[in-house]
């Protein structure tokens, strides 16, 4: 499939695996990282895989910077075939404990970034009559839970944004879908929750495989879906995560 897949949050716990799996599957990937942060280390990958991956610095809450990223990606790669929006932020807290800064941070990192990235990607996709957008919300978007007020509201808005965009793109060749994972088996979660029962956690590899499928031709008929993801994973499970 021609064109580039832009992966935001490509340096995150899930993003690293998603970028690698997309490139292994033959996709051309442009991942975003923040200025000053180290880029992805793909030195263990074959040269052909590494050659399909490049990075670009951007603050996803900066409207002009995000617009420039997608305009330059379209010019450089010929088309923006996909947007996988993994960038986001998490902070726990009940509403009464949530300061204005905490609220704003989660809203900007999760909702503003998704809106700005999708808004910048869509015109390039609509012009070509094809494209795939995958936003990432969370289980908290579907299910209120005391202690996740700002996060749950922000992820609920991300899911709603995907639904609105799916209506706007219906019949255009562009699809917009949204993932709602429960806990993901990342290094950060393992460190933060050492005693947790990980059987229901979903591996980054499983998330990557669902994303690959949503980006594929086979998923052209899937638009406006909100997909909960959770373990256990059976044969595709975390035991395969060590492969790379
Ligand atoms: N991990 C889980 O258990 C879980 C569960 C459900 C849903 N999710 C969602 O899945 C997605 C990926 O999760 P994760 O665990 O990989 O998260 P993560 O490790 O915290 O990574 C988040 C990524 O977003 C980037 N980012 C945040 N704000 C940004 C901004 N303003 N501009 C540019 N980049 C920005 C971060 O860049 P920096 O490295 O520069 O900060 C990082 O690459 C997130 O949307 C998360 O909310 C995660």
Short mmCIF file of C-alpha atoms and ligand atoms in Angstrom, two decimals:
data_model
loop_
_atom_site.label_atom_id
_atom_site.label_comp_id
_atom_site.label_asym_id
_atom_site.label_seq_id
_atom_site.Cartn_x
_atom_site.Cartn_y
_atom_site.Cartn_z
CA UNK A 1 0.00 0.00 0.00
CA UNK A 2 1.46 3.36 -0.98
CA UNK A 3 2.02 6.37 1.20
CA UNK A 4 3.20 6.85 4.72
CA UNK A 5 1.58 5.89 8.01
CA UNK A 6 2.11 8.61 10.60
CA UNK A 7 2.35 7.18 14.13
CA UNK A 8 2.07 9.78 16.87
CA UNK A 9 3.51 8.83 20.25
CA UNK A 10 5.85 6.43 18.47
CA UNK A 11 8.37 6.63 21.30
CA UNK A 12 5.85 5.50 23.94
CA UNK A 13 5.52 2.09 25.57
CA UNK A 14 3.05 0.93 22.91
CA UNK A 15 4.28 3.14 20.08
CA UNK A 16 7.70 1.51 19.89
CA UNK A 17 6.14 -1.89 19.15
CA UNK A 18 3.57 -0.43 16.74
CA UNK A 19 6.24 1.36 14.69
CA UNK A 20 8.38 -1.76 14.54
CA UNK A 21 5.53 -4.08 13.57
CA UNK A 22 4.24 -1.74 10.87
CA UNK A 23 7.72 -1.49 9.38
CA UNK A 24 8.22 -5.26 9.60
CA UNK A 25 4.94 -5.64 7.72
CA UNK A 26 6.30 -3.48 4.92
CA UNK A 27 4.64 -0.18 5.77
CA UNK A 28 6.48 3.12 5.49
CA UNK A 29 6.29 4.80 8.89
CA UNK A 30 6.86 8.35 10.07
CA UNK A 31 6.68 8.45 13.86
CA UNK A 32 6.59 11.58 15.97
CA UNK A 33 8.74 12.34 18.98
CA UNK A 34 9.16 15.45 21.02
CA UNK A 35 12.05 17.75 20.35
CA UNK A 36 15.01 16.86 22.53
CA UNK A 37 13.82 13.31 23.33
CA UNK A 38 15.90 10.40 22.00
CA UNK A 39 14.53 8.86 18.79
CA UNK A 40 13.57 5.18 18.53
CA UNK A 41 16.35 2.63 18.67
CA UNK A 42 15.76 0.20 15.80
CA UNK A 43 19.35 -1.03 15.62
CA UNK A 44 18.24 -4.66 16.17
CA UNK A 45 16.08 -4.57 13.04
CA UNK A 46 17.27 -5.52 9.55
CA UNK A 47 18.36 -2.61 7.36
CA UNK A 48 15.30 -2.98 5.12
CA UNK A 49 13.01 -2.47 8.13
CA UNK A 50 15.03 0.46 9.46
CA UNK A 51 14.92 2.09 6.03
CA UNK A 52 11.13 2.22 6.18
CA UNK A 53 11.10 4.22 9.43
CA UNK A 54 11.81 7.88 10.05
CA UNK A 55 11.05 10.23 12.90
CA UNK A 56 9.91 13.83 13.10
CA UNK A 57 9.85 16.09 16.14
CA UNK A 58 6.55 17.79 16.94
CA UNK A 59 4.55 19.04 19.89
CA UNK A 60 1.13 17.62 19.08
CA UNK A 61 -0.63 20.42 20.94
CA UNK A 62 0.82 23.01 18.55
CA UNK A 63 -1.66 23.50 15.66
CA UNK A 64 0.86 24.96 13.19
CA UNK A 65 3.49 22.34 13.99
CA UNK A 66 1.00 19.50 13.49
CA UNK A 67 -0.26 20.96 10.20
CA UNK A 68 3.32 21.31 8.96
CA UNK A 69 4.10 17.72 9.92
CA UNK A 70 1.31 16.31 7.74
CA UNK A 71 1.86 18.70 4.83
CA UNK A 72 5.54 17.79 4.75
CA UNK A 73 4.76 14.08 5.09
CA UNK A 74 2.37 14.24 2.12
CA UNK A 75 4.96 16.09 0.04
CA UNK A 76 7.81 13.76 0.99
CA UNK A 77 6.02 10.39 0.71
CA UNK A 78 3.39 11.20 -1.91
CA UNK A 79 0.43 10.35 0.32
CA UNK A 80 -0.62 10.07 3.94
CA UNK A 81 -2.05 6.56 3.94
CA UNK A 82 -2.69 6.35 7.66
CA UNK A 83 -2.69 8.09 11.01
CA UNK A 84 -2.23 6.02 14.14
CA UNK A 85 -2.71 8.35 17.04
CA UNK A 86 -1.08 6.81 20.10
CA UNK A 87 0.07 10.00 21.78
CA UNK A 88 -1.63 10.65 25.06
CA UNK A 89 -1.11 11.06 28.76
CA UNK A 90 -2.38 9.43 31.95
CA UNK A 91 -2.86 10.80 35.46
CA UNK A 92 -5.14 9.29 38.09
CA UNK A 93 -7.35 11.29 40.44
CA UNK A 94 -10.93 11.82 41.54
CA UNK A 95 -12.58 15.00 40.26
CA UNK A 96 -12.26 16.74 43.63
CA UNK A 97 -8.52 16.06 43.65
CA UNK A 98 -8.01 17.22 40.07
CA UNK A 99 -6.33 20.60 39.70
CA UNK A 100 -6.93 22.79 36.68
CA UNK A 101 -3.42 22.05 35.40
CA UNK A 102 -3.95 18.29 35.65
CA UNK A 103 -7.28 18.61 33.79
CA UNK A 104 -5.79 20.81 31.05
CA UNK A 105 -2.75 18.57 30.60
CA UNK A 106 -4.86 15.46 30.04
CA UNK A 107 -7.25 17.29 27.75
CA UNK A 108 -4.46 18.77 25.65
CA UNK A 109 -2.31 15.61 25.45
CA UNK A 110 -5.24 13.30 24.64
CA UNK A 111 -7.99 15.34 22.95
CA UNK A 112 -6.31 18.39 21.40
CA UNK A 113 -3.57 16.19 19.95
CA UNK A 114 -6.08 13.75 18.41
CA UNK A 115 -8.16 16.56 16.95
CA UNK A 116 -5.18 18.45 15.53
CA UNK A 117 -3.58 15.33 14.03
CA UNK A 118 -6.81 14.07 12.45
CA UNK A 119 -7.71 17.54 11.16
CA UNK A 120 -4.31 17.88 9.52
CA UNK A 121 -4.27 14.33 8.08
CA UNK A 122 -7.79 14.23 6.67
CA UNK A 123 -7.55 16.70 3.77
CA UNK A 124 -4.61 14.73 2.35
CA UNK A 125 -6.57 11.48 2.60
CA UNK A 126 -9.83 12.90 1.26
CA UNK A 127 -8.03 14.36 -1.75
CA UNK A 128 -6.85 10.85 -2.69
CA UNK A 129 -10.08 9.14 -1.69
CA UNK A 130 -8.36 6.71 0.67
CA UNK A 131 -6.90 6.66 4.14
CA UNK A 132 -7.10 5.08 7.57
CA UNK A 133 -7.27 6.85 10.91
CA UNK A 134 -6.94 4.90 14.16
CA UNK A 135 -7.39 6.86 17.37
CA UNK A 136 -6.60 5.33 20.75
CA UNK A 137 -8.94 5.96 23.66
CA UNK A 138 -9.05 3.55 26.62
CA UNK A 139 -11.39 1.26 28.49
CA UNK A 140 -12.02 4.29 30.73
CA UNK A 141 -13.87 5.86 27.79
CA UNK A 142 -16.51 3.13 27.99
CA UNK A 143 -16.73 2.60 31.71
CA UNK A 144 -16.60 5.26 34.46
CA UNK A 145 -14.29 4.35 37.34
CA UNK A 146 -13.77 6.43 40.47
CA UNK A 147 -10.27 7.88 40.42
CA UNK A 148 -9.93 8.44 36.67
CA UNK A 149 -12.06 11.56 36.20
CA UNK A 150 -9.96 13.72 33.88
CA UNK A 151 -8.53 10.73 32.01
CA UNK A 152 -11.94 9.10 31.52
CA UNK A 153 -13.52 12.32 30.25
CA UNK A 154 -10.62 12.98 27.88
CA UNK A 155 -10.63 9.44 26.49
CA UNK A 156 -14.42 9.60 26.17
CA UNK A 157 -13.91 12.69 24.04
CA UNK A 158 -11.32 10.90 21.89
CA UNK A 159 -13.82 8.09 21.24
CA UNK A 160 -16.53 10.60 20.39
CA UNK A 161 -14.15 12.46 18.07
CA UNK A 162 -13.53 9.22 16.18
CA UNK A 163 -17.28 8.65 15.86
CA UNK A 164 -17.84 12.20 14.57
CA UNK A 165 -15.01 11.85 12.05
CA UNK A 166 -16.34 8.47 10.88
CA UNK A 167 -19.67 10.12 10.08
CA UNK A 168 -17.90 12.93 8.22
CA UNK A 169 -15.81 10.52 6.13
CA UNK A 170 -18.54 7.96 5.38
CA UNK A 171 -18.39 6.94 1.70
CA UNK A 172 -15.12 8.74 1.00
CA UNK A 173 -12.66 5.83 1.14
CA UNK A 174 -11.33 7.11 4.45
CA UNK A 175 -12.14 5.18 7.61
CA UNK A 176 -11.87 6.31 11.22
CA UNK A 177 -11.87 3.81 14.05
CA UNK A 178 -10.93 3.89 17.71
CA UNK A 179 -9.36 1.43 20.13
CA UNK A 180 -10.38 1.20 23.77
CA UNK A 181 -7.71 -0.93 25.47
CA UNK A 182 -7.73 -1.94 29.09
CA UNK A 183 -4.33 -2.04 30.78
CA UNK A 184 -1.51 -2.66 28.31
CA UNK A 185 1.50 -4.77 29.26
CA UNK A 186 4.10 -2.00 29.00
CA UNK A 187 7.31 -1.62 30.99
CA UNK A 188 5.82 1.46 32.68
CA UNK A 189 2.72 -0.45 33.84
CA UNK A 190 4.83 -3.37 35.09
CA UNK A 191 6.94 -0.96 37.12
CA UNK A 192 3.96 0.99 38.46
CA UNK A 193 1.83 -2.07 39.33
CA UNK A 194 4.25 -4.85 40.34
CA UNK A 195 1.67 -7.08 42.05
CA UNK A 196 -1.06 -6.73 39.42
CA UNK A 197 -2.73 -9.72 37.79
CA UNK A 198 -1.58 -9.30 34.19
CA UNK A 199 -3.79 -11.95 32.67
CA UNK A 200 -6.30 -9.38 31.45
CA UNK A 201 -3.62 -7.01 30.18
CA UNK A 202 -3.15 -6.77 26.45
CA UNK A 203 0.33 -6.82 24.96
CA UNK A 204 1.66 -3.99 22.76
CA UNK A 205 2.13 -6.65 20.08
CA UNK A 206 -1.58 -7.49 20.10
CA UNK A 207 -2.44 -3.80 19.90
CA UNK A 208 -0.05 -3.45 16.95
CA UNK A 209 -1.69 -6.37 15.14
CA UNK A 210 -5.17 -4.91 15.50
CA UNK A 211 -3.84 -1.60 14.18
CA UNK A 212 -2.19 -3.35 11.23
CA UNK A 213 -5.48 -4.95 10.37
CA UNK A 214 -7.40 -1.66 10.64
CA UNK A 215 -4.85 -0.14 8.25
CA UNK A 216 -5.28 -2.97 5.74
CA UNK A 217 -7.46 -3.24 2.63
CA UNK A 218 -9.47 -5.97 4.36
CA UNK A 219 -10.67 -3.42 6.93
CA UNK A 220 -11.96 -0.96 4.31
CA UNK A 221 -15.52 -1.81 5.41
CA UNK A 222 -14.88 -1.05 9.08
CA UNK A 223 -15.71 2.56 9.89
CA UNK A 224 -16.77 4.15 13.17
CA UNK A 225 -15.90 1.13 15.32
CA UNK A 226 -14.92 1.47 18.96
CA UNK A 227 -13.00 -1.68 19.78
CA UNK A 228 -12.37 -2.75 23.39
CA UNK A 229 -9.09 -4.69 23.71
CA UNK A 230 -8.23 -6.97 26.60
CA UNK A 231 -6.39 -10.20 27.39
CA UNK A 232 -5.98 -13.11 27.59
CA UNK A 233 -4.59 -13.40 24.09
CA UNK A 234 -4.07 -17.12 23.44
CA UNK A 235 -1.54 -17.95 20.73
CA UNK A 236 -0.76 -14.29 19.96
CA UNK A 237 -0.17 -13.51 23.62
CA UNK A 238 2.57 -11.75 25.53
CA UNK A 239 4.84 -14.80 25.28
CA UNK A 240 5.61 -13.62 21.74
CA UNK A 241 6.46 -10.12 22.86
CA UNK A 242 10.07 -11.13 23.46
CA UNK A 243 10.52 -11.69 19.74
CA UNK A 244 11.76 -8.24 19.29
N1 LIG B 1 -0.52 1.89 28.72
C1 LIG B 1 -1.77 1.55 28.99
O1 LIG B 1 -2.06 0.74 29.87
C2 LIG B 1 -2.89 2.15 28.19
C3 LIG B 1 -4.21 1.70 28.37
C4 LIG B 1 -5.23 2.26 27.63
C5 LIG B 1 -4.96 3.23 26.70
N2 LIG B 1 -3.69 3.65 26.53
C6 LIG B 1 -3.42 4.70 25.55
O2 LIG B 1 -2.59 4.15 24.54
C7 LIG B 1 -1.72 5.18 24.05
C8 LIG B 1 -0.28 4.70 24.16
O3 LIG B 1 -0.01 4.39 25.51
P1 LIG B 1 1.48 4.27 26.07
O4 LIG B 1 1.44 3.42 27.26
O5 LIG B 1 2.40 3.93 24.94
O6 LIG B 1 1.75 5.78 26.51
P2 LIG B 1 3.14 6.46 26.85
O7 LIG B 1 4.22 5.45 27.03
O8 LIG B 1 2.88 7.45 27.94
O9 LIG B 1 3.48 7.25 25.51
C9 LIG B 1 2.75 8.39 25.17
C10 LIG B 1 3.39 8.99 23.94
O10 LIG B 1 2.69 10.21 23.63
C11 LIG B 1 3.66 11.22 23.42
N3 LIG B 1 3.12 12.53 23.72
C12 LIG B 1 2.37 12.91 24.79
N4 LIG B 1 2.06 14.22 24.72
C13 LIG B 1 2.62 14.67 23.56
C14 LIG B 1 2.67 15.93 22.92
N5 LIG B 1 2.08 17.02 23.43
N6 LIG B 1 3.35 16.04 21.76
C15 LIG B 1 3.98 14.97 21.22
N7 LIG B 1 3.96 13.75 21.77
C16 LIG B 1 3.29 13.61 22.93
C17 LIG B 1 4.79 10.86 24.37
O11 LIG B 1 5.95 11.53 23.99
P3 LIG B 1 7.13 11.77 25.09
O12 LIG B 1 7.85 10.46 25.19
O13 LIG B 1 7.92 12.86 24.49
O14 LIG B 1 6.44 12.17 26.38
C18 LIG B 1 4.86 9.34 24.14
O15 LIG B 1 5.57 9.04 22.95
C19 LIG B 1 -2.02 6.43 24.87
O16 LIG B 1 -2.95 7.24 24.18
C20 LIG B 1 -2.64 5.86 26.13
O17 LIG B 1 -3.50 6.79 26.78
C21 LIG B 1 -2.64 3.14 27.24
#
